[in-house]
Structures are given as C-alpha cells and as structure tokens.
Short mmCIF file of N, CA and C in Angstrom, two decimals:
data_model
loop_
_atom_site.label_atom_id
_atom_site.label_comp_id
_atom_site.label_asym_id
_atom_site.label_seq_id
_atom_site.Cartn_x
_atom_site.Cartn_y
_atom_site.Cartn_z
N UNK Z 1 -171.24 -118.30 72.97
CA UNK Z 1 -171.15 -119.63 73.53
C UNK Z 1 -172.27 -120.53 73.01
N UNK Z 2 -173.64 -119.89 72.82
CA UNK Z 2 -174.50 -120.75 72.14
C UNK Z 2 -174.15 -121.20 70.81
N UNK Z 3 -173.36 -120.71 70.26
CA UNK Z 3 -173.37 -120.55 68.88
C UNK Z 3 -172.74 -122.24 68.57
N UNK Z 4 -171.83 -122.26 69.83
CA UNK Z 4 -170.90 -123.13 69.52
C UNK Z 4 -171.98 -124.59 69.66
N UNK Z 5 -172.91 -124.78 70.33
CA UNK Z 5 -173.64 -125.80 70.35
C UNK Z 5 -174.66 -125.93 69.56
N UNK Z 6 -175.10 -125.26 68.33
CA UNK Z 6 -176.04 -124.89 68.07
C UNK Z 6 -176.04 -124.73 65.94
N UNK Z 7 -174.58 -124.27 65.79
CA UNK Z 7 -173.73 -124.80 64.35
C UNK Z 7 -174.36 -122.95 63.82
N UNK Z 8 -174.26 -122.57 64.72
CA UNK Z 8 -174.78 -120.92 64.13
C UNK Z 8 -176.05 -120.77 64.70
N UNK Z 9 -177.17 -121.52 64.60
CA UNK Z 9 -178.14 -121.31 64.63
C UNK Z 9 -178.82 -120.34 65.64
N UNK Z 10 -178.09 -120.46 66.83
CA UNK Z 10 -178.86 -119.50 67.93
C UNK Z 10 -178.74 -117.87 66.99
N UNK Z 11 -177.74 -117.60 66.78
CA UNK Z 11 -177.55 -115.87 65.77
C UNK Z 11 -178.64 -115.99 64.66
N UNK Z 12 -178.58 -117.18 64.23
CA UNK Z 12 -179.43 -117.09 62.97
C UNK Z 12 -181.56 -116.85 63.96
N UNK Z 13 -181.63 -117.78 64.70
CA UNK Z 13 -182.92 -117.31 65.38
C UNK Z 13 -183.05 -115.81 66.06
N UNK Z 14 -181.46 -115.40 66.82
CA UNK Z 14 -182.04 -113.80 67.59
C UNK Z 14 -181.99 -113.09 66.21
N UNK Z 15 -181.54 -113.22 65.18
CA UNK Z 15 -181.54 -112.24 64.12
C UNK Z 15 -183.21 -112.54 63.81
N UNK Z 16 -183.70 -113.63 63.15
CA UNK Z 16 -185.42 -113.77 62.83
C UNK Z 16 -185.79 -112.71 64.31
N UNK Z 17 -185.82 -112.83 65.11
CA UNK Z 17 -186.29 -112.17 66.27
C UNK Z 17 -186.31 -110.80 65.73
N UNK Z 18 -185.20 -110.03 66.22
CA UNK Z 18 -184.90 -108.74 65.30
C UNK Z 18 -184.92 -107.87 64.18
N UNK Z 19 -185.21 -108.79 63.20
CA UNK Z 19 -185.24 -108.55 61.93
C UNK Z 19 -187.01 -108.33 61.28
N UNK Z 20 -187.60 -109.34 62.21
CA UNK Z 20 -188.71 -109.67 62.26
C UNK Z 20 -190.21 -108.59 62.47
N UNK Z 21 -190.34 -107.28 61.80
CA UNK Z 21 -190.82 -106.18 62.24
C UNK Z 21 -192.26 -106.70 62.10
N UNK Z 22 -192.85 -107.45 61.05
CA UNK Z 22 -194.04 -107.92 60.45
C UNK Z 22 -194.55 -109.07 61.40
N UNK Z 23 -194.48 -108.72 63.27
CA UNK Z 23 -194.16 -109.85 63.87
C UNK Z 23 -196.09 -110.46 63.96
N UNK Z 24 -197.25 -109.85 63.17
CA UNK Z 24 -198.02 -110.80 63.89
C UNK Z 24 -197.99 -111.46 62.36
N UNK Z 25 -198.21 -111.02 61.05
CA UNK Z 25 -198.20 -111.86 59.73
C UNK Z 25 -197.10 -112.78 59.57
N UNK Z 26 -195.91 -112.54 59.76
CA UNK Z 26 -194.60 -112.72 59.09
C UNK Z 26 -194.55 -112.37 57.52
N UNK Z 27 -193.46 -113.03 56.92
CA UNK Z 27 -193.11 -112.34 55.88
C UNK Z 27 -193.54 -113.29 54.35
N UNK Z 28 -194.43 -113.99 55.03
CA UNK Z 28 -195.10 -115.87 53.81
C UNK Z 28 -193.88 -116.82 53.60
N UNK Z 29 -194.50 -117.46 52.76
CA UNK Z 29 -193.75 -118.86 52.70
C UNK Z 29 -191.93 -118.43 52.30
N UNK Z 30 -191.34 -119.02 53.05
CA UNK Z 30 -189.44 -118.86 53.43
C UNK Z 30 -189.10 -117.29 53.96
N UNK Z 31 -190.15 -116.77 54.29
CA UNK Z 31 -189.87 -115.75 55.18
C UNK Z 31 -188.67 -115.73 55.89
N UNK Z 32 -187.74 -117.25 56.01
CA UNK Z 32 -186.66 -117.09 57.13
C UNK Z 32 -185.30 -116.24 55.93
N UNK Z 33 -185.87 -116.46 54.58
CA UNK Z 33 -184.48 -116.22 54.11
C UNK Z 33 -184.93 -115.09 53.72
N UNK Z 34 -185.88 -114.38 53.63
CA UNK Z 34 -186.28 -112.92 53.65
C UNK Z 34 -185.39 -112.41 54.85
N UNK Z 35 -185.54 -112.61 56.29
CA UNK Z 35 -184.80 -111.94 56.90
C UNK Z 35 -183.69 -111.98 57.03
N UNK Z 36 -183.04 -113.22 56.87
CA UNK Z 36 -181.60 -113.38 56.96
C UNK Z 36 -180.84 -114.74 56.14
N UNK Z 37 -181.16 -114.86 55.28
CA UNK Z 37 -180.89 -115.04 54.22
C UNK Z 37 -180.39 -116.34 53.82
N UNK Z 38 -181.28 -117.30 54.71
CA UNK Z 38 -181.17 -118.48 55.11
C UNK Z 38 -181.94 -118.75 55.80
N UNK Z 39 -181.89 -120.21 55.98
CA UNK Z 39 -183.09 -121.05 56.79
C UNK Z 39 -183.41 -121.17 58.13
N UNK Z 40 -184.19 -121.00 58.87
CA UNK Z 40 -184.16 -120.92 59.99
C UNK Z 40 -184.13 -121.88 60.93
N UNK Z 41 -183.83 -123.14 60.52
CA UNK Z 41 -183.48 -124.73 61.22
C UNK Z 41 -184.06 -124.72 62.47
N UNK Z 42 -185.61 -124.00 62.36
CA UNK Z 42 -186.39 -124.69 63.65
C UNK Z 42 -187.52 -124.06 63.43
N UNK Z 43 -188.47 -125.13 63.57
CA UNK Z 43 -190.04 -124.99 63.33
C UNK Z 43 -190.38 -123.99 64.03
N UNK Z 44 -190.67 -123.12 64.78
CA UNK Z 44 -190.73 -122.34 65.84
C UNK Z 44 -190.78 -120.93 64.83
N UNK Z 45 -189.15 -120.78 64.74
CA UNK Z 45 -188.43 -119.54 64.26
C UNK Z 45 -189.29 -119.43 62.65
N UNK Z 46 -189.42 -120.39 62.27
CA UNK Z 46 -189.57 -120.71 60.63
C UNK Z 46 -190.99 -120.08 60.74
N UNK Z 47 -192.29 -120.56 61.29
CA UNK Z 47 -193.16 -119.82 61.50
C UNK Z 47 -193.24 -118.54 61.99
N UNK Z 48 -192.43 -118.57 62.89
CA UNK Z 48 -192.01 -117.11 63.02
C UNK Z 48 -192.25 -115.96 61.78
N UNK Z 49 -191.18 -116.29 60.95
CA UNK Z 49 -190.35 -115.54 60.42
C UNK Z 49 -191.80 -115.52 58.91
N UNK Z 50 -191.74 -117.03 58.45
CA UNK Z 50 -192.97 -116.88 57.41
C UNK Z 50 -194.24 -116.93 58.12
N UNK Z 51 -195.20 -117.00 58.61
CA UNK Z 51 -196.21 -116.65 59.21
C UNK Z 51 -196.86 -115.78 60.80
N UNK Z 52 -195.87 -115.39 61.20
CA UNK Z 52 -195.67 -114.70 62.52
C UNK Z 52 -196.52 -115.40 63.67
N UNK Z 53 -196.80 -114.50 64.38
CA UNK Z 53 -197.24 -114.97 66.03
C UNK Z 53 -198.68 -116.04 65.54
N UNK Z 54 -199.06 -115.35 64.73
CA UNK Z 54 -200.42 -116.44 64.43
C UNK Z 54 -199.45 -117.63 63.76
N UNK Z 55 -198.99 -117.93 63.22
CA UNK Z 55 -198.28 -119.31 62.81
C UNK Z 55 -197.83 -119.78 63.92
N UNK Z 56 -196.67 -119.37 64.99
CA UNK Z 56 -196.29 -119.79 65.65
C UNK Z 56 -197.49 -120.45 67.00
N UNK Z 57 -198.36 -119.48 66.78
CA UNK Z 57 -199.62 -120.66 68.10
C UNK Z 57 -200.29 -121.66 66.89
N UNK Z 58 -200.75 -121.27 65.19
CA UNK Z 58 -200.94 -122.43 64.99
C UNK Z 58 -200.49 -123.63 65.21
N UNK Z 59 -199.03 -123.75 64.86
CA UNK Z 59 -198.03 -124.52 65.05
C UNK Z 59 -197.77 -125.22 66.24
N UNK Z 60 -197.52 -124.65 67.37
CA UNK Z 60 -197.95 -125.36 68.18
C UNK Z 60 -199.16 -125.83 69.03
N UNK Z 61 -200.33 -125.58 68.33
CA UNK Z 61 -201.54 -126.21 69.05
C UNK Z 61 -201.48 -127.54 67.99
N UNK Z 62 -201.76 -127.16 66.69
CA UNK Z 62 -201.69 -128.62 65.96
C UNK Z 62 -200.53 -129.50 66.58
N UNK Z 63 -199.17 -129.53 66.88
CA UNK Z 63 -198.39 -129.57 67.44
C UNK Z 63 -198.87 -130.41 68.65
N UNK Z 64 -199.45 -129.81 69.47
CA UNK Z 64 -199.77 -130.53 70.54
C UNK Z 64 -200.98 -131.15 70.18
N UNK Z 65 -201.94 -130.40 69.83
CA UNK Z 65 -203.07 -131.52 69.53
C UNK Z 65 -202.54 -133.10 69.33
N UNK Z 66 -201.44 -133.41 68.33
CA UNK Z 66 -201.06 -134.16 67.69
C UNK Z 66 -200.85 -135.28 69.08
N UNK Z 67 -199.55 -134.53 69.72
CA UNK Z 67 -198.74 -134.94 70.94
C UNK Z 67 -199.86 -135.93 71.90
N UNK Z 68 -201.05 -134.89 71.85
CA UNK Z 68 -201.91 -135.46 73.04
C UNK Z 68 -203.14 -136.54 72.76
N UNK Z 69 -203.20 -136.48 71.23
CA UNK Z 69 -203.79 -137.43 70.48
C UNK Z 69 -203.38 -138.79 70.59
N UNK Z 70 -201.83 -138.75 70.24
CA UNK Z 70 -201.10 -139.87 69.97
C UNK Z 70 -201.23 -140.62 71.64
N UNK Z 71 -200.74 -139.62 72.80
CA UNK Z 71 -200.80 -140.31 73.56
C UNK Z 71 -202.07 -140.67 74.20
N UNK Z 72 -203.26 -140.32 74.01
CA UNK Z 72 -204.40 -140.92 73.92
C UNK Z 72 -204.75 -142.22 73.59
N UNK Z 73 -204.38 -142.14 72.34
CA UNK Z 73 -204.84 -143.11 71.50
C UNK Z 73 -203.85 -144.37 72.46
N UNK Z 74 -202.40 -144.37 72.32
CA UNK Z 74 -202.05 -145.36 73.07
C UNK Z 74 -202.43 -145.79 74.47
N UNK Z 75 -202.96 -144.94 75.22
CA UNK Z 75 -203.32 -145.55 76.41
C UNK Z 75 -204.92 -146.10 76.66
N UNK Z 76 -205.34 -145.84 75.56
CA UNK Z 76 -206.48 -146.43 75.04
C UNK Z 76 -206.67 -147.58 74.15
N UNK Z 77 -205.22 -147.95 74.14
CA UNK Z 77 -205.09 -149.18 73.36
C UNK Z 77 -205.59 -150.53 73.31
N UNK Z 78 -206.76 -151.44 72.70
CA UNK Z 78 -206.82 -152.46 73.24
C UNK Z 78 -205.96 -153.35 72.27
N UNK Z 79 -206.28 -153.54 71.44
CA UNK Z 79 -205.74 -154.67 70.23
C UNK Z 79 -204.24 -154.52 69.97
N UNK Z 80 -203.58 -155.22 70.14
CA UNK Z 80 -202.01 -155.78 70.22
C UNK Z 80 -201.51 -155.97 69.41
N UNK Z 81 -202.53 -156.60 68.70
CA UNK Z 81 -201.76 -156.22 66.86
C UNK Z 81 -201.77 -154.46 66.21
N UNK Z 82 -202.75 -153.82 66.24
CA UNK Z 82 -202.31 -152.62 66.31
C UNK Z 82 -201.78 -151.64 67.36
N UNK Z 83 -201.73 -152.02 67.67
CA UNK Z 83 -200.48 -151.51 69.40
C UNK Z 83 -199.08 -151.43 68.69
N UNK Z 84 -198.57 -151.95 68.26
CA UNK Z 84 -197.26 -152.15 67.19
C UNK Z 84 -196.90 -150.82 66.57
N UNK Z 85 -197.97 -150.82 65.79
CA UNK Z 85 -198.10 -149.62 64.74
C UNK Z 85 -198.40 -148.54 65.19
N UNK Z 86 -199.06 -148.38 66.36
CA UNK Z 86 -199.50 -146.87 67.19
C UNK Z 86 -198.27 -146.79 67.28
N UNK Z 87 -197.58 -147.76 68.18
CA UNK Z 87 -196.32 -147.31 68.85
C UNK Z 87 -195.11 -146.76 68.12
N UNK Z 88 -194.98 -147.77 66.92
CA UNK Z 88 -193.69 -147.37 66.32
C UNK Z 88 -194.28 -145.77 66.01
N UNK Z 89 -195.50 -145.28 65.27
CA UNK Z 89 -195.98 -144.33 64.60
C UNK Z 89 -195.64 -142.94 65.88
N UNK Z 90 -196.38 -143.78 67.10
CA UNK Z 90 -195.76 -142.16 68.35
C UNK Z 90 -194.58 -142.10 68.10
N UNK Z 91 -193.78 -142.56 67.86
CA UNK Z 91 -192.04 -142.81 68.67
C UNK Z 91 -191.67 -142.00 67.53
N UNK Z 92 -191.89 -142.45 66.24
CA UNK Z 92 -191.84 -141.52 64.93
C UNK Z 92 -192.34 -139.99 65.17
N UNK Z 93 -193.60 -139.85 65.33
CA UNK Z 93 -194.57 -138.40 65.10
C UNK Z 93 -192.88 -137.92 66.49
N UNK Z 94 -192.98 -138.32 67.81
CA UNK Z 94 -191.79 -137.58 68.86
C UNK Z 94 -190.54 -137.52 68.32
N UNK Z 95 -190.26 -138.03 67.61
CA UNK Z 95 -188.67 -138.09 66.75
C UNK Z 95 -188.52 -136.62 65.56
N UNK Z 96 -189.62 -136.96 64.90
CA UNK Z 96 -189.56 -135.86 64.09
C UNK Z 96 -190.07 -134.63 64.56
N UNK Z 97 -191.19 -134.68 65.99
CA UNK Z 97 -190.96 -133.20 66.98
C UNK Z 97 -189.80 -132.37 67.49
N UNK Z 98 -188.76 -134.00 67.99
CA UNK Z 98 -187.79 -133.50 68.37
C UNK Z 98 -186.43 -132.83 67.56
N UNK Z 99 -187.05 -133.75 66.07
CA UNK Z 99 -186.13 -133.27 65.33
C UNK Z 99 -186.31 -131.18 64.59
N UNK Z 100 -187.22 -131.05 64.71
CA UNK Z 100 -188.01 -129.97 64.40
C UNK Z 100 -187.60 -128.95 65.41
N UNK Z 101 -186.44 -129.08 66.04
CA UNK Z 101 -185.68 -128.23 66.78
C UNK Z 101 -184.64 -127.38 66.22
N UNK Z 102 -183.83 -128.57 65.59
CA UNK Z 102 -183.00 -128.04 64.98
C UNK Z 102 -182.54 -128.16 63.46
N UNK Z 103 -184.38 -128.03 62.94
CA UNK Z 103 -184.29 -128.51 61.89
C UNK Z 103 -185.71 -127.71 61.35
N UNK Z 104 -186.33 -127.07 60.28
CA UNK Z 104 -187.47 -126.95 59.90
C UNK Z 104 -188.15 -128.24 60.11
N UNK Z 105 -187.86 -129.57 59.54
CA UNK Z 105 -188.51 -130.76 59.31
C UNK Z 105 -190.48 -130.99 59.06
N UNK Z 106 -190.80 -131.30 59.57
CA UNK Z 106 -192.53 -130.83 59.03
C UNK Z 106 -192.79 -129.77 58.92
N UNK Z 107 -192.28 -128.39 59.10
CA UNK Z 107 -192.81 -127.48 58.71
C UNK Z 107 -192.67 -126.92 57.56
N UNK Z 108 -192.39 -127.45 56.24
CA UNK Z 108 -192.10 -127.43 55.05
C UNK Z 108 -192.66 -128.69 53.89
N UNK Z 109 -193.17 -128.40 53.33
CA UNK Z 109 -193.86 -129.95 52.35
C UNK Z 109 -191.82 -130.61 51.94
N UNK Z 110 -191.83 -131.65 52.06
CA UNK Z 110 -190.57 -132.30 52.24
C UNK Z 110 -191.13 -134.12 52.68
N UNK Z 111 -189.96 -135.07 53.15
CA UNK Z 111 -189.93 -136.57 53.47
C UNK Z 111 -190.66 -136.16 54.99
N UNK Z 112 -189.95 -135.01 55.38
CA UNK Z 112 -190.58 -135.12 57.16
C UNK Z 112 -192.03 -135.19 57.32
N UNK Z 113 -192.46 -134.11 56.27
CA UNK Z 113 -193.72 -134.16 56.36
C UNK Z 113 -194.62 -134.70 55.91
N UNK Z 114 -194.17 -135.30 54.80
CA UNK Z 114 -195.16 -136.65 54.41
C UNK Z 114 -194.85 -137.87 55.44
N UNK Z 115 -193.65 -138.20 55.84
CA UNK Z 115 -193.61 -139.34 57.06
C UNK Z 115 -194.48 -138.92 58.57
N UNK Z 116 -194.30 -137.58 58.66
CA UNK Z 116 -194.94 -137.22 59.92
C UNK Z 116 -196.71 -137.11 59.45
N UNK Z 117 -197.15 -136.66 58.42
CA UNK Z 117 -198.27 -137.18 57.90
C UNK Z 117 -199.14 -138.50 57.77
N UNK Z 118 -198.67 -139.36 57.59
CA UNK Z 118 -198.44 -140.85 57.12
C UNK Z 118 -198.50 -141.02 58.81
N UNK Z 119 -197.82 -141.11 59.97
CA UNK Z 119 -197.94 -142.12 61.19
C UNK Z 119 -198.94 -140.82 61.86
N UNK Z 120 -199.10 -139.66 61.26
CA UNK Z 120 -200.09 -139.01 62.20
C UNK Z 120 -201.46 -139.90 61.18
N UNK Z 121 -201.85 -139.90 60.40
CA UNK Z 121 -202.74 -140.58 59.95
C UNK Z 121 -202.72 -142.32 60.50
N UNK Z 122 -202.22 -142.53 60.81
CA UNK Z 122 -202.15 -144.13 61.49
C UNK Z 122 -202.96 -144.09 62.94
N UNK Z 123 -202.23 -143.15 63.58
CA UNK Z 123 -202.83 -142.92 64.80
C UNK Z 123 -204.30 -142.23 64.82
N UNK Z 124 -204.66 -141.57 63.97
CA UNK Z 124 -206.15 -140.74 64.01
C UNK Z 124 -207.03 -141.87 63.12
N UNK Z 125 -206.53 -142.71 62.92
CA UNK Z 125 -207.33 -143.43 62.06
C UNK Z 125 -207.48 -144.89 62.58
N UNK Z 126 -206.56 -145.07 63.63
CA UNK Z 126 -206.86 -146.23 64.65
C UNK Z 126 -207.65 -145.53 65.89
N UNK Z 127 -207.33 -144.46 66.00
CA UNK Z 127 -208.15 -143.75 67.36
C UNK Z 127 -209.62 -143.41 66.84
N UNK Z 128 -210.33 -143.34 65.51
CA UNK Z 128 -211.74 -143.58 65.40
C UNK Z 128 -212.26 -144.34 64.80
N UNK Z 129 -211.42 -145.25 65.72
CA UNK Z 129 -212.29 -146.85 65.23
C UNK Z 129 -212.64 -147.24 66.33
#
C-alpha cells in the first residue's frame, strides 16, 4: 500500500535498510545503487546507504543547524530591504528540505545543491552582519 503513494520508493528504502550490513560507514559515494541498484530518492536513505549512521546524524544536524539558522536570522530581522531576500532564501532552503524527501536533491553536487548553497549563503551572510 505504501508503494502505491510513494512510485516504489518505500521497497526501494526497506531494501537500503536490509541490504545495508556496513550500517555505521555505508558503502561511499552512490552507495544507494550498490545496494539496490538504484537511487535512493531521499536524503535520509541516500546517506544511509553511502555514508551510514554517521552520515545520516551528519546530515541532519547540518540539516537543522541550517533550519534553525534561517529561522533565526529572520526573526532577527531588522532591515526590510533585506527581509525580502532572507525570506524568499528560507522559503527556498524549506522547499528544497521538503523536497529532499522524495528526492536525493542537496545531497548530491547537482542545481539543488548549488541553489540550496547560494540562499544558505544569503542567510549566513546577512546573519553576520
């Protein structure tokens, strides 16, 4: 039943799960198609699979670091002309989090990750000023 909402993907993640014996290294860079022979369409699994349990907390502390930065920085906002650009830049950095579900998206050098690069640098670079 997951499968059906999901375009395969839930089988394709319990297989990384299972397949996954090398679970604190993983298996390095595309590790997902080492185990199953294809991509693992979610940042999570993808570390998983190429960098194991230590990737997967890197991943999400930078991850959140990011999350809790951004919203920092905006509620610390004074100047209105850059208020614009924080904002569109959070709404971006949460778009491509959310997209990173069902998608590798920043977790691969690619557009995601130079765009998610690019408005995370907007925000860390208006927040130490």
């Amino acid at each position: 039943l997951a499968d059906v909402y999901t375009s395969g993907r839930y089988s394709d993640w319990v297989n990384i799960l299972k397949k996954n014996h090398n679970y604190i290294y993983g298996f390095g860079v595309m590790g997902d198609r080492y185990l199953i022979n294809t991509t693992a369409s979610n940042i999570i699994f993808y570390s998983y699979a190429s960098a194991g349990a230590l990737g997967v907390i890197l991943i999400t502390l930078i991850s959140l670091f990011i999350l809790y930065s951004s919203i920092l920085t905006l509620k610390n906002s004074n100047n209105l002309y850059l208020q614009k650009y924080k904002l569109i830049s959070f709404f971006c950095i949460i778009s491509l989090m959310l997209r990173s579900i069902f998608e590798t998206s920043y977790g691969v050098f690619g557009i995601d990750l130079m765009l998610f690069s690019f408005f995370v640098s907007i925000i860390e670079r208006s927040r130490n000023k």
